[in-house]
CSV table of C-alpha atoms in Angstrom, one decimal:
chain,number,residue,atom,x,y,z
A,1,UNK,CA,128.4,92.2,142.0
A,2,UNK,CA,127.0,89.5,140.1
A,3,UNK,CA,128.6,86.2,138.8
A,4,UNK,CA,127.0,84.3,135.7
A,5,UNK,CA,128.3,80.5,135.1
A,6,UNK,CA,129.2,79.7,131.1
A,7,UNK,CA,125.8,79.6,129.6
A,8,UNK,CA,124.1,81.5,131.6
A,9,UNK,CA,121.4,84.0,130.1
A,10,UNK,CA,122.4,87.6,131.8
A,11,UNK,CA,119.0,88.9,130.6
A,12,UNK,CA,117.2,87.4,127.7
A,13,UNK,CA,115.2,89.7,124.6
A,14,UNK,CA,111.9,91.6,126.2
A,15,UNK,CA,112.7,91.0,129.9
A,16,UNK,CA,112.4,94.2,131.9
A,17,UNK,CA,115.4,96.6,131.7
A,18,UNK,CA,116.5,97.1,135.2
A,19,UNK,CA,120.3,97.2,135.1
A,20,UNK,CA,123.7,98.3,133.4
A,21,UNK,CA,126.3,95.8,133.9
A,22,UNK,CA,130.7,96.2,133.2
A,23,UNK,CA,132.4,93.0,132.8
A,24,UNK,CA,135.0,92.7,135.6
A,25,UNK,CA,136.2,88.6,134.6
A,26,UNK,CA,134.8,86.9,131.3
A,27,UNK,CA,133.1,87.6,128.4
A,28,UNK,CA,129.8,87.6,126.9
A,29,UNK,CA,128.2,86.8,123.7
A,30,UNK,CA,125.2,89.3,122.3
A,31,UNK,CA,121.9,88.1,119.9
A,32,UNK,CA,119.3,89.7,118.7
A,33,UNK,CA,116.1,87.9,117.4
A,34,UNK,CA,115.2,90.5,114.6
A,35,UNK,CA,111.4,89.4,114.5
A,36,UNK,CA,110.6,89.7,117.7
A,37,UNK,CA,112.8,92.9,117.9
A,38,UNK,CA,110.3,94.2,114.8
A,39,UNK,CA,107.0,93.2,115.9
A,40,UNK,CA,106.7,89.7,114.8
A,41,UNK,CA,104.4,87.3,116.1
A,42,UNK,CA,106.5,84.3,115.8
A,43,UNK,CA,105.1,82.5,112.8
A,44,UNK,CA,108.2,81.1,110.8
A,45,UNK,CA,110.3,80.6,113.3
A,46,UNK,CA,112.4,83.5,114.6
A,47,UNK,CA,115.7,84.9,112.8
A,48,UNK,CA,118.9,85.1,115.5
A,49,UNK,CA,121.5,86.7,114.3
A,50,UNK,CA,124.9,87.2,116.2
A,51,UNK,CA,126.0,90.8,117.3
A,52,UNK,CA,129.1,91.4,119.1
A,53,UNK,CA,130.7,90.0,121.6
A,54,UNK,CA,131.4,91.7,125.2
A,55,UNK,CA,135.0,91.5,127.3
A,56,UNK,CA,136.6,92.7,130.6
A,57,UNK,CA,136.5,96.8,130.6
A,58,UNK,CA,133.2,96.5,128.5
A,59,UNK,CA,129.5,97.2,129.4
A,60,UNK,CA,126.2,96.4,128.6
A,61,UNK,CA,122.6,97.2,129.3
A,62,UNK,CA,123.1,101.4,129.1
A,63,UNK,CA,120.9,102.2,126.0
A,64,UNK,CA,117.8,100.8,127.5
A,65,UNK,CA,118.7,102.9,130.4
A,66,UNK,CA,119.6,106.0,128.5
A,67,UNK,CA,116.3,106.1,126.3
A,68,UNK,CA,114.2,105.2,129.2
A,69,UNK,CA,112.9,101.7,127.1
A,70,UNK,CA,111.3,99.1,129.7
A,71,UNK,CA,112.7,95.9,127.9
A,72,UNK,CA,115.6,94.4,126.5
A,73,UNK,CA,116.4,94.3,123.1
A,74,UNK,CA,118.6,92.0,123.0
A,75,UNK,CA,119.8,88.4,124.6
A,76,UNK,CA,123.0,88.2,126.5
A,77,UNK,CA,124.7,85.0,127.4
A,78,UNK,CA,128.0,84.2,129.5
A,79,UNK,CA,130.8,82.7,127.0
A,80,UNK,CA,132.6,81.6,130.8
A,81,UNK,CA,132.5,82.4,133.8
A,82,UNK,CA,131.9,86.2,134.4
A,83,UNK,CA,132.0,88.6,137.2
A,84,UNK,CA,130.3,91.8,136.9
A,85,UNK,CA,129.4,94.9,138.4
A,86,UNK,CA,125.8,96.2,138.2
A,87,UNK,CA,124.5,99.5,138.9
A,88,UNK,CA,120.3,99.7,139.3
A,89,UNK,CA,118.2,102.0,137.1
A,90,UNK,CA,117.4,104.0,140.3
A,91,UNK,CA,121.1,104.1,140.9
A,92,UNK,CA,122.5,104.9,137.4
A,93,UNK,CA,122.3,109.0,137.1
A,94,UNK,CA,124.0,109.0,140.7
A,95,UNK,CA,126.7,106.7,139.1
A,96,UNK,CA,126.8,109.1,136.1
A,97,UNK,CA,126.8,112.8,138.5
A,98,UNK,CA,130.4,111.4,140.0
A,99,UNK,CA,132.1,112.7,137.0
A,100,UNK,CA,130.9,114.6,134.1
A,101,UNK,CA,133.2,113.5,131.0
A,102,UNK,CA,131.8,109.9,132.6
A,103,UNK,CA,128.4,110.5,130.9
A,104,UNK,CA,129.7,111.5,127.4
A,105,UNK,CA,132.1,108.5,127.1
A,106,UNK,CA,129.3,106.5,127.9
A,107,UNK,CA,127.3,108.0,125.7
A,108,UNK,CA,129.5,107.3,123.0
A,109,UNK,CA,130.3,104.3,123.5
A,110,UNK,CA,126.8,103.4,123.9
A,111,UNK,CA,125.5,104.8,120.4
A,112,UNK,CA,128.6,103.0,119.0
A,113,UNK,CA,127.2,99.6,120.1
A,114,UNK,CA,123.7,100.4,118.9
A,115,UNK,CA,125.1,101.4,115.4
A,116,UNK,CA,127.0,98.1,115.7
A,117,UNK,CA,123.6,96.7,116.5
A,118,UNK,CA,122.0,97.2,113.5
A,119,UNK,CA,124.7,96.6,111.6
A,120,UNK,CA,124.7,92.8,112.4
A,121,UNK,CA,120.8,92.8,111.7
A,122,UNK,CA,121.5,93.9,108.0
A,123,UNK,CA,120.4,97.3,108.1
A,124,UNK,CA,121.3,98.5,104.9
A,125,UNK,CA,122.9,101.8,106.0
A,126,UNK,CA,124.8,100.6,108.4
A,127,UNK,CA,126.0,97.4,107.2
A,128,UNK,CA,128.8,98.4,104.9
A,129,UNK,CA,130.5,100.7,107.1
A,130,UNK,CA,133.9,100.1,108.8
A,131,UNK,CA,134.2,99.5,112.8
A,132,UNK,CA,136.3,103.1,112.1
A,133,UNK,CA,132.9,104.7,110.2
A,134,UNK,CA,130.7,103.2,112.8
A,135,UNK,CA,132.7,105.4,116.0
A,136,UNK,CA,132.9,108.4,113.7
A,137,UNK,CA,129.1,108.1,113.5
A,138,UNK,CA,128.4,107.3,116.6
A,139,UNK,CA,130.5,110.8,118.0
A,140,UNK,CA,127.9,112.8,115.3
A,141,UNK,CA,125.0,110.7,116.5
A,142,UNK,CA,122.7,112.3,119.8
A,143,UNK,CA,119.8,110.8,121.0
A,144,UNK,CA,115.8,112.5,120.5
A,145,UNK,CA,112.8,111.3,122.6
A,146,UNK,CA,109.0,111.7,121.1
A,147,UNK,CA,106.3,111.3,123.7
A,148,UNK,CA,103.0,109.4,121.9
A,149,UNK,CA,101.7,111.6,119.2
A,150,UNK,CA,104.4,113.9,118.3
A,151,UNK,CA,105.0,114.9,115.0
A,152,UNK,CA,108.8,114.6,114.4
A,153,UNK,CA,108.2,116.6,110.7
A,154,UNK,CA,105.5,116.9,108.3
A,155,UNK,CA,105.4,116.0,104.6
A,156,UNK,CA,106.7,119.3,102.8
A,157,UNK,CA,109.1,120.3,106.2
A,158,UNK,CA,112.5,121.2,104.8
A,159,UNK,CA,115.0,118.0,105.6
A,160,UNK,CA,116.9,118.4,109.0
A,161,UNK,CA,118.3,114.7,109.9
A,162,UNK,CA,118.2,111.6,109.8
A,163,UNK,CA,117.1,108.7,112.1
A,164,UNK,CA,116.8,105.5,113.7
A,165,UNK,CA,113.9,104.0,116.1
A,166,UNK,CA,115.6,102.3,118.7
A,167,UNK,CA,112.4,102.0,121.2
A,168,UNK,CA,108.9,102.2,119.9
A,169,UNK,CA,107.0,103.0,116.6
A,170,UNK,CA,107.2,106.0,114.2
A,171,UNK,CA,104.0,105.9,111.7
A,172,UNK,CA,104.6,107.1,108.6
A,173,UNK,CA,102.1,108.7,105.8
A,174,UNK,CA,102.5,110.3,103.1
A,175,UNK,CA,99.6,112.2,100.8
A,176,UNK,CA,99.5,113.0,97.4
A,177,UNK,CA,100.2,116.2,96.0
A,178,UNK,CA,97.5,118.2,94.5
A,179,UNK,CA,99.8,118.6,91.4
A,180,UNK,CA,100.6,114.6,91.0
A,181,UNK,CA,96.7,114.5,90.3
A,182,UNK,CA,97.0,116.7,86.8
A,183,UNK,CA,96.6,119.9,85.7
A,184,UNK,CA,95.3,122.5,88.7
A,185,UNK,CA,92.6,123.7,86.4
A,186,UNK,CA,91.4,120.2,86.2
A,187,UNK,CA,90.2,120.1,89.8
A,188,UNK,CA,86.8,121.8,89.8
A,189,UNK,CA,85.9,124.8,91.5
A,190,UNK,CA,82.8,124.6,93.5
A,191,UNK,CA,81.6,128.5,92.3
A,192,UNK,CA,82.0,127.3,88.5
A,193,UNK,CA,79.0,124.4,88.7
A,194,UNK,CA,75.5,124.0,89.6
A,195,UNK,CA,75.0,122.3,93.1
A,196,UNK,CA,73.1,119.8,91.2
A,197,UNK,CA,74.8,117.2,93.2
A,198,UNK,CA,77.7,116.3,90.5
A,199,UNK,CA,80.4,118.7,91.9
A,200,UNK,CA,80.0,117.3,95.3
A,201,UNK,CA,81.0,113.7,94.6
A,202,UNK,CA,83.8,114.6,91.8
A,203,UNK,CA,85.2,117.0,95.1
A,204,UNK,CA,84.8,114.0,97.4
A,205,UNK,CA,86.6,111.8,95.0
A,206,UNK,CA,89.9,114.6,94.7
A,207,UNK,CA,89.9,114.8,98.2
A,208,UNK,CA,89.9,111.0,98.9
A,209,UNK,CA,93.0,110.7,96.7
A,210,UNK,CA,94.2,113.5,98.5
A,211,UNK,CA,93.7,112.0,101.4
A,212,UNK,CA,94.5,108.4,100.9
A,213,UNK,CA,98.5,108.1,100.3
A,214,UNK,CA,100.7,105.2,101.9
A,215,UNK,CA,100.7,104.7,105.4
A,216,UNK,CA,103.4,102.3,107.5
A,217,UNK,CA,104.8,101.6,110.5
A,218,UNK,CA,108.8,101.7,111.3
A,219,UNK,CA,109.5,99.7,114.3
A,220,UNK,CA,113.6,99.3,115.8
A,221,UNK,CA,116.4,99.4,114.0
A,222,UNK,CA,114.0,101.1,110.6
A,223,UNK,CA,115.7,104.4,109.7
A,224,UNK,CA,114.1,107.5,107.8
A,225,UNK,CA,114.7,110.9,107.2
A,226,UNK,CA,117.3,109.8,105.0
A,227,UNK,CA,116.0,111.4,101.3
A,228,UNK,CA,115.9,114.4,102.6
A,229,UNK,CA,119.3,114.7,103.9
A,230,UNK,CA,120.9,113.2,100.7
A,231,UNK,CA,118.6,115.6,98.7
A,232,UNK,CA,118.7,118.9,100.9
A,233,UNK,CA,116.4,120.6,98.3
A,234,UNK,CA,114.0,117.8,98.1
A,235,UNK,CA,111.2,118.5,100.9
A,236,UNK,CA,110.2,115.6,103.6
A,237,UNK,CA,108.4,112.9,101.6
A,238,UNK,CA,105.6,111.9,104.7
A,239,UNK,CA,104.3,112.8,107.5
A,240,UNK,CA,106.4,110.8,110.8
A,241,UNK,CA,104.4,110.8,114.2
């Protein structure tokens, strides 16, 4: 058990994830500093918004525990006095083997508050749903994990869902196709010139366009995957590793 006076930071955004926590007495208030959650460096002052707001029955703390991340996400402060029960990170899938439907209402409830999440921070696909869209999302939602370096598709894989980084970085590039250059016959062949040093560089030149495309980086609460599942015949638009 642990006891927080009004005020009192529970854990603040980036400290080490090391607990889950249910509110036995009192109530807590949830913020998320969306710079710093994206990658920001601080410059222009930081941008708090207000997410929700925890009682007695609820918890907090799970997701970081569930996706393995090793901070905090978010700030939580006590609105009064508040009791709660903690359970360690060493502890927690003991706490989840005492009952098995224990682990899927948890889930739940823990993608719910995520989705809730980023729908205070503005995220555009989240932000217009209803708290009743939100739960029916969250009971279709599952969680993935990608180790560093794995593809999760490649630019011209057929569409198969859509997601949300909620620990990490996805980069994502996309190349130009051959056809978005002009005509095929337009891009010389090298048996059909002399190798008088011409064909070389205007080859060079096609495959450097080729090769160039749009690169960026998604960082929490960015979604993608999106096109493809609102256009099922429409073929994955990048590459995301």
């Amino acid at each position: 058990y642990r006891h927080y006076p009004s005020g009192k930071d529970v854990f603040k955004q980036g400290d080490i994830a090391e607990y889950f926590y249910i509110i036995l007495k009192g109530q807590v208030n949830i913020t998320i500093d969306v710079k710093k959650l994206r990658g920001g460096d601080g410059d222009g002052g930081s941008e708090v918004v207000q997410s929700v707001t925890r009682g007695v029955g609820d918890s907090f703390g799970v997701a970081a525990l569930v996706y393995n991340a090793a901070e905090r996400k978010y700030s939580t402060t006590a609105l009064e006095r508040t009791l709660c029960l903690i359970i360690s990170r060493e502890n927690f899938g003991k706490f989840l083997g005492q009952k098995p439907s224990l682990e899927d209402t948890l889930m739940k409830g823990t993608k719910s508050f995520l989705l809730q999440r980023y729908a205070a921070m503005n995220v555009p696909i989240f932000a217009e749903l209803s708290q009743e869209s939100l739960m029916e999302a969250a009971s279709l939602a599952k969680f993935k994990k990608f180790n560093q370096g794995d593809v999760v598709y490649r630019q011209g894989d057929p569409p198969s869902a859509f997601y949300v980084v909620l620990d990490g970085e996805v980069t994502m590039t996309s190349v130009p196709d051959a056809k978005d250059l002009g005509e095929e016959s337009s891009i010389p062949n090298s048996s059909s010139r002399n190798n008088d040093g011409s064909l070389v560089k205007e080859t060079n030149s096609i495959a450097a366009h080729l090769s160039g495309g749009s690169t960026r980086t998604l960082t929490v609460g960015m979604h993608f995957g999106e096109v493809g599942v609102l256009l099922p015949s429409t073929s994955c638009i990048a590459t995301c590793e």
